JSON list of C-alpha atoms in Angstrom, two decimals:
[
{"chain": "A", "resi": 1184, "resn": "GLU", "atom": "CA", "xyz": [5.42, 2.69, -15.58]},
{"chain": "A", "resi": 1185, "resn": "GLY", "atom": "CA", "xyz": [3.46, 5.79, -16.45]},
{"chain": "A", "resi": 1186, "resn": "GLN", "atom": "CA", "xyz": [5.24, 9.04, -17.19]},
{"chain": "A", "resi": 1187, "resn": "LEU", "atom": "CA", "xyz": [3.92, 12.58, -17.16]},
{"chain": "A", "resi": 1188, "resn": "VAL", "atom": "CA", "xyz": [5.72, 15.68, -18.38]},
{"chain": "A", "resi": 1189, "resn": "GLU", "atom": "CA", "xyz": [4.36, 19.15, -17.67]},
{"chain": "A", "resi": 1190, "resn": "SER", "atom": "CA", "xyz": [5.16, 22.24, -19.70]},
{"chain": "A", "resi": 1191, "resn": "GLY", "atom": "CA", "xyz": [3.97, 25.79, -20.15]},
{"chain": "A", "resi": 1192, "resn": "GLY", "atom": "CA", "xyz": [5.01, 27.32, -16.85]},
{"chain": "A", "resi": 1193, "resn": "ASP", "atom": "CA", "xyz": [6.30, 30.86, -17.11]},
{"chain": "A", "resi": 1194, "resn": "LEU", "atom": "CA", "xyz": [6.56, 34.30, -15.53]},
{"chain": "A", "resi": 1195, "resn": "VAL", "atom": "CA", "xyz": [3.32, 36.16, -16.15]},
{"chain": "A", "resi": 1196, "resn": "LYS", "atom": "CA", "xyz": [1.94, 39.50, -14.98]},
{"chain": "A", "resi": 1197, "resn": "PRO", "atom": "CA", "xyz": [-1.08, 39.72, -12.65]},
{"chain": "A", "resi": 1198, "resn": "GLY", "atom": "CA", "xyz": [-4.26, 39.47, -14.66]},
{"chain": "A", "resi": 1199, "resn": "GLY", "atom": "CA", "xyz": [-2.53, 37.47, -17.37]},
{"chain": "A", "resi": 1200, "resn": "SER", "atom": "CA", "xyz": [-3.26, 34.04, -18.77]},
{"chain": "A", "resi": 1201, "resn": "LEU", "atom": "CA", "xyz": [-1.29, 30.85, -19.23]},
{"chain": "A", "resi": 1202, "resn": "ARG", "atom": "CA", "xyz": [-1.94, 27.33, -20.50]},
{"chain": "A", "resi": 1203, "resn": "LEU", "atom": "CA", "xyz": [-0.21, 24.38, -18.91]},
{"chain": "A", "resi": 1204, "resn": "SER", "atom": "CA", "xyz": [0.16, 21.08, -20.76]},
{"chain": "A", "resi": 1205, "resn": "CYS", "atom": "CA", "xyz": [0.76, 17.58, -19.51]},
{"chain": "A", "resi": 1206, "resn": "ALA", "atom": "CA", "xyz": [1.98, 14.87, -21.90]},
{"chain": "A", "resi": 1207, "resn": "ALA", "atom": "CA", "xyz": [1.35, 11.28, -20.85]},
{"chain": "A", "resi": 1208, "resn": "SER", "atom": "CA", "xyz": [3.05, 8.05, -21.88]},
{"chain": "A", "resi": 1209, "resn": "GLY", "atom": "CA", "xyz": [3.52, 4.49, -20.66]},
{"chain": "A", "resi": 1210, "resn": "PHE", "atom": "CA", "xyz": [-0.09, 3.87, -19.64]},
{"chain": "A", "resi": 1211, "resn": "THR", "atom": "CA", "xyz": [-3.57, 3.80, -21.17]},
{"chain": "A", "resi": 1212, "resn": "PHE", "atom": "CA", "xyz": [-4.33, 7.50, -20.98]},
{"chain": "A", "resi": 1213, "resn": "THR", "atom": "CA", "xyz": [-8.02, 7.13, -21.83]},
{"chain": "A", "resi": 1214, "resn": "SER", "atom": "CA", "xyz": [-8.59, 4.96, -18.77]},
{"chain": "A", "resi": 1215, "resn": "PHE", "atom": "CA", "xyz": [-7.31, 7.50, -16.26]},
{"chain": "A", "resi": 1216, "resn": "PRO", "atom": "CA", "xyz": [-8.91, 10.62, -14.84]},
{"chain": "A", "resi": 1217, "resn": "MET", "atom": "CA", "xyz": [-6.38, 13.44, -14.80]},
{"chain": "A", "resi": 1218, "resn": "ASN", "atom": "CA", "xyz": [-5.63, 16.04, -12.17]},
{"chain": "A", "resi": 1219, "resn": "TRP", "atom": "CA", "xyz": [-3.67, 19.18, -11.38]},
{"chain": "A", "resi": 1220, "resn": "VAL", "atom": "CA", "xyz": [-2.11, 19.75, -7.97]},
{"chain": "A", "resi": 1221, "resn": "ARG", "atom": "CA", "xyz": [0.01, 22.75, -7.03]},
{"chain": "A", "resi": 1222, "resn": "GLN", "atom": "CA", "xyz": [2.52, 23.68, -4.36]},
{"chain": "A", "resi": 1223, "resn": "ALA", "atom": "CA", "xyz": [3.12, 27.33, -3.56]},
{"chain": "A", "resi": 1224, "resn": "PRO", "atom": "CA", "xyz": [6.59, 28.30, -2.33]},
{"chain": "A", "resi": 1225, "resn": "GLY", "atom": "CA", "xyz": [7.05, 27.07, 1.24]},
{"chain": "A", "resi": 1226, "resn": "LYS", "atom": "CA", "xyz": [3.53, 25.62, 1.34]},
{"chain": "A", "resi": 1227, "resn": "GLY", "atom": "CA", "xyz": [1.94, 22.19, 1.09]},
{"chain": "A", "resi": 1228, "resn": "LEU", "atom": "CA", "xyz": [0.16, 20.45, -1.74]},
{"chain": "A", "resi": 1229, "resn": "GLU", "atom": "CA", "xyz": [-3.14, 21.92, -2.93]},
{"chain": "A", "resi": 1230, "resn": "TRP", "atom": "CA", "xyz": [-5.58, 20.12, -5.23]},
{"chain": "A", "resi": 1231, "resn": "VAL", "atom": "CA", "xyz": [-6.56, 22.33, -8.17]},
{"chain": "A", "resi": 1232, "resn": "SER", "atom": "CA", "xyz": [-8.73, 20.42, -10.62]},
{"chain": "A", "resi": 1233, "resn": "SER", "atom": "CA", "xyz": [-9.76, 16.98, -11.88]},
{"chain": "A", "resi": 1234, "resn": "ILE", "atom": "CA", "xyz": [-11.24, 15.74, -15.14]},
{"chain": "A", "resi": 1235, "resn": "GLY", "atom": "CA", "xyz": [-12.83, 12.38, -15.75]},
{"chain": "A", "resi": 1236, "resn": "THR", "atom": "CA", "xyz": [-12.43, 10.07, -18.68]},
{"chain": "A", "resi": 1237, "resn": "GLY", "atom": "CA", "xyz": [-14.52, 10.25, -21.83]},
{"chain": "A", "resi": 1238, "resn": "ILE", "atom": "CA", "xyz": [-16.17, 13.10, -23.67]},
{"chain": "A", "resi": 1239, "resn": "SER", "atom": "CA", "xyz": [-18.64, 13.87, -20.89]},
{"chain": "A", "resi": 1240, "resn": "GLY", "atom": "CA", "xyz": [-16.22, 13.26, -18.09]},
{"chain": "A", "resi": 1241, "resn": "TYR", "atom": "CA", "xyz": [-16.66, 15.24, -14.90]},
{"chain": "A", "resi": 1242, "resn": "LYS", "atom": "CA", "xyz": [-14.74, 18.45, -14.22]},
{"chain": "A", "resi": 1243, "resn": "TYR", "atom": "CA", "xyz": [-14.14, 19.71, -10.72]},
{"chain": "A", "resi": 1244, "resn": "TYR", "atom": "CA", "xyz": [-12.29, 22.78, -9.51]},
{"chain": "A", "resi": 1245, "resn": "ALA", "atom": "CA", "xyz": [-11.01, 24.11, -6.22]},
{"chain": "A", "resi": 1246, "resn": "ASP", "atom": "CA", "xyz": [-12.92, 27.15, -4.97]},
{"chain": "A", "resi": 1247, "resn": "SER", "atom": "CA", "xyz": [-9.75, 29.22, -5.30]},
{"chain": "A", "resi": 1248, "resn": "VAL", "atom": "CA", "xyz": [-9.63, 28.71, -9.08]},
{"chain": "A", "resi": 1249, "resn": "ARG", "atom": "CA", "xyz": [-13.23, 28.06, -10.12]},
{"chain": "A", "resi": 1250, "resn": "GLY", "atom": "CA", "xyz": [-14.31, 30.48, -12.84]},
{"chain": "A", "resi": 1251, "resn": "ARG", "atom": "CA", "xyz": [-10.71, 31.34, -13.75]},
{"chain": "A", "resi": 1252, "resn": "PHE", "atom": "CA", "xyz": [-9.15, 27.96, -14.62]},
{"chain": "A", "resi": 1253, "resn": "THR", "atom": "CA", "xyz": [-10.37, 25.44, -17.19]},
{"chain": "A", "resi": 1254, "resn": "ILE", "atom": "CA", "xyz": [-9.25, 21.82, -17.35]},
{"chain": "A", "resi": 1255, "resn": "SER", "atom": "CA", "xyz": [-9.42, 19.83, -20.57]},
{"chain": "A", "resi": 1256, "resn": "ARG", "atom": "CA", "xyz": [-7.98, 16.72, -22.16]},
{"chain": "A", "resi": 1257, "resn": "ASP", "atom": "CA", "xyz": [-7.17, 15.45, -25.65]},
{"chain": "A", "resi": 1258, "resn": "ASN", "atom": "CA", "xyz": [-7.26, 11.67, -25.62]},
{"chain": "A", "resi": 1259, "resn": "ALA", "atom": "CA", "xyz": [-5.91, 11.47, -29.18]},
{"chain": "A", "resi": 1260, "resn": "GLN", "atom": "CA", "xyz": [-2.80, 13.32, -28.04]},
{"chain": "A", "resi": 1261, "resn": "SER", "atom": "CA", "xyz": [-2.59, 11.64, -24.61]},
{"chain": "A", "resi": 1262, "resn": "SER", "atom": "CA", "xyz": [-2.43, 15.10, -23.13]},
{"chain": "A", "resi": 1263, "resn": "HIS", "atom": "CA", "xyz": [-4.34, 17.25, -20.75]},
{"chain": "A", "resi": 1264, "resn": "TYR", "atom": "CA", "xyz": [-4.31, 20.94, -20.08]},
{"chain": "A", "resi": 1265, "resn": "LEU", "atom": "CA", "xyz": [-5.00, 23.67, -17.58]},
{"chain": "A", "resi": 1266, "resn": "HIS", "atom": "CA", "xyz": [-5.96, 27.04, -19.00]},
{"chain": "A", "resi": 1267, "resn": "MET", "atom": "CA", "xyz": [-5.50, 29.76, -16.39]},
{"chain": "A", "resi": 1268, "resn": "ASP", "atom": "CA", "xyz": [-7.00, 33.25, -16.62]},
{"chain": "A", "resi": 1269, "resn": "SER", "atom": "CA", "xyz": [-6.99, 36.28, -14.32]},
{"chain": "A", "resi": 1270, "resn": "LEU", "atom": "CA", "xyz": [-3.85, 35.07, -12.59]},
{"chain": "A", "resi": 1271, "resn": "THR", "atom": "CA", "xyz": [-2.87, 36.56, -9.24]},
{"chain": "A", "resi": 1272, "resn": "ALA", "atom": "CA", "xyz": [0.22, 36.31, -7.05]},
{"chain": "A", "resi": 1273, "resn": "GLU", "atom": "CA", "xyz": [-1.59, 33.61, -5.04]},
{"chain": "A", "resi": 1274, "resn": "ASP", "atom": "CA", "xyz": [-1.43, 31.37, -8.11]},
{"chain": "A", "resi": 1275, "resn": "THR", "atom": "CA", "xyz": [2.37, 31.33, -8.01]},
{"chain": "A", "resi": 1276, "resn": "ALA", "atom": "CA", "xyz": [3.28, 27.69, -7.52]},
{"chain": "A", "resi": 1277, "resn": "LEU", "atom": "CA", "xyz": [4.83, 24.55, -8.93]},
{"chain": "A", "resi": 1278, "resn": "TYR", "atom": "CA", "xyz": [2.02, 22.85, -10.83]},
{"chain": "A", "resi": 1279, "resn": "TYR", "atom": "CA", "xyz": [2.00, 19.06, -10.98]},
{"chain": "A", "resi": 1280, "resn": "CYS", "atom": "CA", "xyz": [-0.14, 16.94, -13.24]},
{"chain": "A", "resi": 1281, "resn": "ALA", "atom": "CA", "xyz": [-1.19, 13.56, -11.87]},
{"chain": "A", "resi": 1282, "resn": "ALA", "atom": "CA", "xyz": [-3.02, 10.58, -13.32]},
{"chain": "A", "resi": 1283, "resn": "GLY", "atom": "CA", "xyz": [-5.49, 8.67, -11.22]},
{"chain": "A", "resi": 1284, "resn": "ASP", "atom": "CA", "xyz": [-8.97, 8.52, -9.80]},
{"chain": "A", "resi": 1285, "resn": "PHE", "atom": "CA", "xyz": [-8.92, 11.02, -6.97]},
{"chain": "A", "resi": 1286, "resn": "LEU", "atom": "CA", "xyz": [-12.70, 10.98, -6.73]},
{"chain": "A", "resi": 1287, "resn": "LEU", "atom": "CA", "xyz": [-13.38, 7.28, -6.19]},
{"chain": "A", "resi": 1288, "resn": "SER", "atom": "CA", "xyz": [-10.31, 5.28, -5.24]},
{"chain": "A", "resi": 1289, "resn": "ASN", "atom": "CA", "xyz": [-8.45, 8.41, -4.17]},
{"chain": "A", "resi": 1290, "resn": "SER", "atom": "CA", "xyz": [-5.24, 7.41, -5.87]},
{"chain": "A", "resi": 1291, "resn": "LEU", "atom": "CA", "xyz": [-3.01, 9.69, -7.88]},
{"chain": "A", "resi": 1292, "resn": "ASP", "atom": "CA", "xyz": [-0.91, 6.93, -9.41]},
{"chain": "A", "resi": 1293, "resn": "PHE", "atom": "CA", "xyz": [1.55, 8.85, -11.58]},
{"chain": "A", "resi": 1294, "resn": "TRP", "atom": "CA", "xyz": [2.93, 12.35, -11.17]},
{"chain": "A", "resi": 1295, "resn": "GLY", "atom": "CA", "xyz": [5.07, 14.65, -13.23]},
{"chain": "A", "resi": 1296, "resn": "ARG", "atom": "CA", "xyz": [7.93, 16.72, -11.86]},
{"chain": "A", "resi": 1297, "resn": "GLY", "atom": "CA", "xyz": [5.97, 19.95, -12.19]},
{"chain": "A", "resi": 1298, "resn": "THR", "atom": "CA", "xyz": [6.12, 23.21, -14.11]},
{"chain": "A", "resi": 1299, "resn": "LEU", "atom": "CA", "xyz": [6.68, 26.54, -12.38]},
{"chain": "A", "resi": 1300, "resn": "VAL", "atom": "CA", "xyz": [4.19, 29.38, -12.68]},
{"chain": "A", "resi": 1301, "resn": "THR", "atom": "CA", "xyz": [5.25, 32.75, -11.32]},
{"chain": "A", "resi": 1302, "resn": "VAL", "atom": "CA", "xyz": [2.79, 35.62, -11.26]},
{"chain": "A", "resi": 1303, "resn": "SER", "atom": "CA", "xyz": [4.56, 38.92, -10.69]},
{"chain": "A", "resi": 1304, "resn": "SER", "atom": "CA", "xyz": [4.71, 42.40, -12.13]},
{"chain": "B", "resi": 1365, "resn": "GLN", "atom": "CA", "xyz": [-5.42, 26.28, 7.05]},
{"chain": "B", "resi": 1366, "resn": "SER", "atom": "CA", "xyz": [-5.73, 22.80, 5.53]},
{"chain": "B", "resi": 1367, "resn": "VAL", "atom": "CA", "xyz": [-8.98, 20.85, 5.66]},
{"chain": "B", "resi": 1368, "resn": "LEU", "atom": "CA", "xyz": [-7.05, 17.81, 6.85]},
{"chain": "B", "resi": 1369, "resn": "THR", "atom": "CA", "xyz": [-4.82, 18.19, 9.91]},
{"chain": "B", "resi": 1370, "resn": "GLN", "atom": "CA", "xyz": [-1.38, 16.60, 10.12]},
{"chain": "B", "resi": 1371, "resn": "PRO", "atom": "CA", "xyz": [1.44, 17.22, 12.59]},
{"chain": "B", "resi": 1372, "resn": "PRO", "atom": "CA", "xyz": [3.88, 19.66, 10.92]},
{"chain": "B", "resi": 1373, "resn": "SER", "atom": "CA", "xyz": [6.93, 17.61, 11.84]},
{"chain": "B", "resi": 1374, "resn": "MET", "atom": "CA", "xyz": [7.98, 14.33, 13.37]},
{"chain": "B", "resi": 1375, "resn": "SER", "atom": "CA", "xyz": [11.31, 12.71, 14.04]},
{"chain": "B", "resi": 1376, "resn": "ALA", "atom": "CA", "xyz": [12.57, 9.27, 14.96]},
{"chain": "B", "resi": 1377, "resn": "ALA", "atom": "CA", "xyz": [15.76, 7.24, 14.92]},
{"chain": "B", "resi": 1378, "resn": "PRO", "atom": "CA", "xyz": [16.71, 4.77, 12.20]},
{"chain": "B", "resi": 1379, "resn": "GLY", "atom": "CA", "xyz": [15.04, 1.41, 12.71]},
{"chain": "B", "resi": 1380, "resn": "GLN", "atom": "CA", "xyz": [12.19, 2.83, 14.75]},
{"chain": "B", "resi": 1381, "resn": "LYS", "atom": "CA", "xyz": [8.52, 3.22, 13.85]},
{"chain": "B", "resi": 1382, "resn": "VAL", "atom": "CA", "xyz": [6.65, 6.44, 13.26]},
{"chain": "B", "resi": 1383, "resn": "THR", "atom": "CA", "xyz": [2.91, 7.03, 12.97]},
{"chain": "B", "resi": 1384, "resn": "ILE", "atom": "CA", "xyz": [1.69, 10.08, 11.08]},
{"chain": "B", "resi": 1385, "resn": "SER", "atom": "CA", "xyz": [-1.88, 11.11, 11.80]},
{"chain": "B", "resi": 1386, "resn": "CYS", "atom": "CA", "xyz": [-4.40, 12.81, 9.53]},
{"chain": "B", "resi": 1387, "resn": "SER", "atom": "CA", "xyz": [-7.59, 14.21, 10.98]},
{"chain": "B", "resi": 1388, "resn": "GLY", "atom": "CA", "xyz": [-10.61, 15.29, 8.99]},
{"chain": "B", "resi": 1389, "resn": "SER", "atom": "CA", "xyz": [-14.37, 15.28, 9.14]},
{"chain": "B", "resi": 1390, "resn": "PHE", "atom": "CA", "xyz": [-17.47, 13.37, 8.08]},
{"chain": "B", "resi": 1391, "resn": "SER", "atom": "CA", "xyz": [-17.58, 14.97, 4.65]},
{"chain": "B", "resi": 1392, "resn": "ASN", "atom": "CA", "xyz": [-14.03, 13.99, 3.72]},
{"chain": "B", "resi": 1393, "resn": "ILE", "atom": "CA", "xyz": [-12.23, 11.15, 5.54]},
{"chain": "B", "resi": 1394, "resn": "GLY", "atom": "CA", "xyz": [-15.47, 9.96, 7.11]},
{"chain": "B", "resi": 1395, "resn": "ASN", "atom": "CA", "xyz": [-17.01, 9.19, 3.74]},
{"chain": "B", "resi": 1396, "resn": "ASN", "atom": "CA", "xyz": [-14.16, 8.68, 1.29]},
{"chain": "B", "resi": 1397, "resn": "TYR", "atom": "CA", "xyz": [-10.96, 6.76, 0.79]},
{"chain": "B", "resi": 1398, "resn": "VAL", "atom": "CA", "xyz": [-7.67, 8.21, 2.01]},
{"chain": "B", "resi": 1399, "resn": "SER", "atom": "CA", "xyz": [-4.35, 8.20, 0.19]},
{"chain": "B", "resi": 1400, "resn": "TRP", "atom": "CA", "xyz": [-0.82, 9.09, 1.24]},
{"chain": "B", "resi": 1401, "resn": "TYR", "atom": "CA", "xyz": [1.98, 10.66, -0.78]},
{"chain": "B", "resi": 1402, "resn": "VAL", "atom": "CA", "xyz": [5.66, 11.29, -0.23]},
{"chain": "B", "resi": 1403, "resn": "LEU", "atom": "CA", "xyz": [7.37, 14.36, -1.61]},
{"chain": "B", "resi": 1404, "resn": "VAL", "atom": "CA", "xyz": [11.11, 14.78, -1.86]},
{"chain": "B", "resi": 1405, "resn": "PRO", "atom": "CA", "xyz": [12.11, 18.25, -3.13]},
{"chain": "B", "resi": 1406, "resn": "GLY", "atom": "CA", "xyz": [13.14, 18.14, -6.77]},
{"chain": "B", "resi": 1407, "resn": "THR", "atom": "CA", "xyz": [11.37, 14.87, -7.49]},
{"chain": "B", "resi": 1408, "resn": "ALA", "atom": "CA", "xyz": [7.86, 13.90, -8.50]},
{"chain": "B", "resi": 1409, "resn": "PRO", "atom": "CA", "xyz": [5.48, 13.11, -5.63]},
{"chain": "B", "resi": 1410, "resn": "LYS", "atom": "CA", "xyz": [4.89, 9.41, -5.15]},
{"chain": "B", "resi": 1411, "resn": "LEU", "atom": "CA", "xyz": [1.79, 7.46, -4.13]},
{"chain": "B", "resi": 1412, "resn": "LEU", "atom": "CA", "xyz": [2.40, 5.38, -1.00]},
{"chain": "B", "resi": 1413, "resn": "ILE", "atom": "CA", "xyz": [-1.09, 4.26, 0.05]},
{"chain": "B", "resi": 1414, "resn": "TYR", "atom": "CA", "xyz": [-4.50, 4.39, -1.65]},
{"chain": "B", "resi": 1415, "resn": "GLU", "atom": "CA", "xyz": [-7.98, 3.25, -0.64]},
{"chain": "B", "resi": 1416, "resn": "ASN", "atom": "CA", "xyz": [-6.96, 3.70, 3.02]},
{"chain": "B", "resi": 1417, "resn": "ASN", "atom": "CA", "xyz": [-4.57, 0.76, 3.24]},
{"chain": "B", "resi": 1418, "resn": "GLU", "atom": "CA", "xyz": [-3.58, -0.49, -0.20]},
{"chain": "B", "resi": 1419, "resn": "ARG", "atom": "CA", "xyz": [0.03, -0.28, -1.40]},
{"chain": "B", "resi": 1420, "resn": "PRO", "atom": "CA", "xyz": [0.89, 0.22, -5.07]},
{"chain": "B", "resi": 1421, "resn": "SER", "atom": "CA", "xyz": [3.36, -2.26, -6.48]},
{"chain": "B", "resi": 1422, "resn": "GLY", "atom": "CA", "xyz": [6.91, -1.36, -5.53]},
{"chain": "B", "resi": 1423, "resn": "ILE", "atom": "CA", "xyz": [6.04, 0.23, -2.22]},
{"chain": "B", "resi": 1424, "resn": "PRO", "atom": "CA", "xyz": [7.62, -1.82, 0.60]},
{"chain": "B", "resi": 1425, "resn": "ASP", "atom": "CA", "xyz": [5.44, -3.25, 3.35]},
{"chain": "B", "resi": 1426, "resn": "ARG", "atom": "CA", "xyz": [7.25, -1.01, 5.85]},
{"chain": "B", "resi": 1427, "resn": "PHE", "atom": "CA", "xyz": [4.56, 1.49, 4.82]},
{"chain": "B", "resi": 1428, "resn": "SER", "atom": "CA", "xyz": [1.00, 0.83, 5.93]},
{"chain": "B", "resi": 1429, "resn": "GLY", "atom": "CA", "xyz": [-2.17, 2.86, 6.23]},
{"chain": "B", "resi": 1430, "resn": "SER", "atom": "CA", "xyz": [-5.37, 2.66, 8.20]},
{"chain": "B", "resi": 1431, "resn": "LYS", "atom": "CA", "xyz": [-8.53, 4.64, 8.71]},
{"chain": "B", "resi": 1432, "resn": "SER", "atom": "CA", "xyz": [-11.01, 4.89, 11.55]},
{"chain": "B", "resi": 1433, "resn": "GLY", "atom": "CA", "xyz": [-13.96, 7.25, 11.49]},
{"chain": "B", "resi": 1434, "resn": "THR", "atom": "CA", "xyz": [-12.72, 10.69, 10.50]},
{"chain": "B", "resi": 1435, "resn": "SER", "atom": "CA", "xyz": [-9.00, 9.99, 11.02]},
{"chain": "B", "resi": 1436, "resn": "ALA", "atom": "CA", "xyz": [-6.32, 8.11, 9.16]},
{"chain": "B", "resi": 1437, "resn": "THR", "atom": "CA", "xyz": [-2.77, 7.11, 9.94]},
{"chain": "B", "resi": 1438, "resn": "LEU", "atom": "CA", "xyz": [0.38, 6.21, 8.04]},
{"chain": "B", "resi": 1439, "resn": "ASP", "atom": "CA", "xyz": [2.78, 3.87, 9.78]},
{"chain": "B", "resi": 1440, "resn": "ILE", "atom": "CA", "xyz": [6.39, 3.60, 8.70]},
{"chain": "B", "resi": 1441, "resn": "THR", "atom": "CA", "xyz": [8.43, 0.86, 10.35]},
{"chain": "B", "resi": 1442, "resn": "GLY", "atom": "CA", "xyz": [12.16, 0.18, 10.17]},
{"chain": "B", "resi": 1443, "resn": "LEU", "atom": "CA", "xyz": [12.90, 3.82, 9.45]},
{"chain": "B", "resi": 1444, "resn": "GLN", "atom": "CA", "xyz": [15.73, 4.56, 7.06]},
{"chain": "B", "resi": 1445, "resn": "THR", "atom": "CA", "xyz": [17.56, 7.82, 6.44]},
{"chain": "B", "resi": 1446, "resn": "GLY", "atom": "CA", "xyz": [16.14, 7.71, 2.93]},
{"chain": "B", "resi": 1447, "resn": "ASP", "atom": "CA", "xyz": [12.64, 8.06, 4.40]},
{"chain": "B", "resi": 1448, "resn": "GLU", "atom": "CA", "xyz": [13.34, 11.69, 5.26]},
{"chain": "B", "resi": 1449, "resn": "ALA", "atom": "CA", "xyz": [10.74, 13.59, 3.25]},
{"chain": "B", "resi": 1450, "resn": "ASP", "atom": "CA", "xyz": [7.39, 15.37, 3.43]},
{"chain": "B", "resi": 1451, "resn": "TYR", "atom": "CA", "xyz": [4.34, 13.15, 3.76]},
{"chain": "B", "resi": 1452, "resn": "TYR", "atom": "CA", "xyz": [0.82, 14.18, 2.79]},
{"chain": "B", "resi": 1453, "resn": "CYS", "atom": "CA", "xyz": [-2.58, 12.63, 3.33]},
{"chain": "B", "resi": 1454, "resn": "ALA", "atom": "CA", "xyz": [-5.38, 13.31, 0.87]},
{"chain": "B", "resi": 1455, "resn": "THR", "atom": "CA", "xyz": [-8.99, 12.49, 0.21]},
{"chain": "B", "resi": 1456, "resn": "TRP", "atom": "CA", "xyz": [-12.10, 13.74, -1.57]},
{"chain": "B", "resi": 1457, "resn": "ASP", "atom": "CA", "xyz": [-14.47, 16.08, 0.22]},
{"chain": "B", "resi": 1458, "resn": "THR", "atom": "CA", "xyz": [-18.05, 15.40, -0.67]},
{"chain": "B", "resi": 1459, "resn": "SER", "atom": "CA", "xyz": [-19.33, 18.75, 0.62]},
{"chain": "B", "resi": 1460, "resn": "LEU", "atom": "CA", "xyz": [-16.63, 20.80, -1.10]},
{"chain": "B", "resi": 1461, "resn": "ARG", "atom": "CA", "xyz": [-16.89, 18.63, -4.22]},
{"chain": "B", "resi": 1462, "resn": "GLY", "atom": "CA", "xyz": [-13.15, 18.66, -4.48]},
{"chain": "B", "resi": 1463, "resn": "GLY", "atom": "CA", "xyz": [-9.92, 17.06, -3.37]},
{"chain": "B", "resi": 1464, "resn": "VAL", "atom": "CA", "xyz": [-8.23, 18.02, -0.12]},
{"chain": "B", "resi": 1465, "resn": "PHE", "atom": "CA", "xyz": [-4.72, 17.50, 1.20]},
{"chain": "B", "resi": 1466, "resn": "GLY", "atom": "CA", "xyz": [-3.29, 17.63, 4.67]},
{"chain": "B", "resi": 1467, "resn": "GLY", "atom": "CA", "xyz": [-0.75, 20.33, 5.46]},
{"chain": "B", "resi": 1468, "resn": "GLY", "atom": "CA", "xyz": [2.07, 17.83, 5.24]},
{"chain": "B", "resi": 1469, "resn": "THR", "atom": "CA", "xyz": [4.40, 16.27, 7.81]},
{"chain": "B", "resi": 1470, "resn": "LYS", "atom": "CA", "xyz": [8.14, 16.73, 7.56]},
{"chain": "B", "resi": 1471, "resn": "LEU", "atom": "CA", "xyz": [9.78, 13.51, 8.73]},
{"chain": "B", "resi": 1472, "resn": "THR", "atom": "CA", "xyz": [13.31, 13.65, 10.05]},
{"chain": "B", "resi": 1473, "resn": "VAL", "atom": "CA", "xyz": [15.23, 10.44, 10.62]},
{"chain": "B", "resi": 1474, "resn": "LEU", "atom": "CA", "xyz": [17.86, 11.31, 13.19]}
]
């Protein structure tokens, strides 16, 4: 059974930056597209970003984060990342990483428990 | 306002059946697979249904999904108190070039 563990969440001031990490184990990491999904306090799930497999894998972003967030992966480390710049209060959320092909089969097979990002002065 | 529309809440008695709806459009549900997830606060979200009606291993057959046109449904039969949770539909939106989730349905098992 695949396992994902997020880290890097923190309290950051508006305009600040943060990098989230997601460590994967228990499955063939290189075969899975990876994704970030967030849940703001009292709100529902919101898709944030997806990255395909391989060096030239696709990268997609939600309109709300495009130009500010960057997704990446390191297959050698079985990890993927979300670099977040120009953070605002609207980015405050629990950020989940998820493994699976959201684009084609629309399945996020494995999820982590999330890491909390709070943007506040 | 979510791209996919779900009822905010539903309730039913133990042993009964509930159907959660998810309404979208041609660019999302109409042209892509639908998946369903269950979220219990404090735990990792779990995949219940993918590719409209497929169950991952370990998911009981009390859970089933279907899709017709620009709508999808999740059926849960033989409701148990442990089914109380938030349920979300999701799909890809070809026009937005991104993933979309429904607003979530809070299921209460009375």
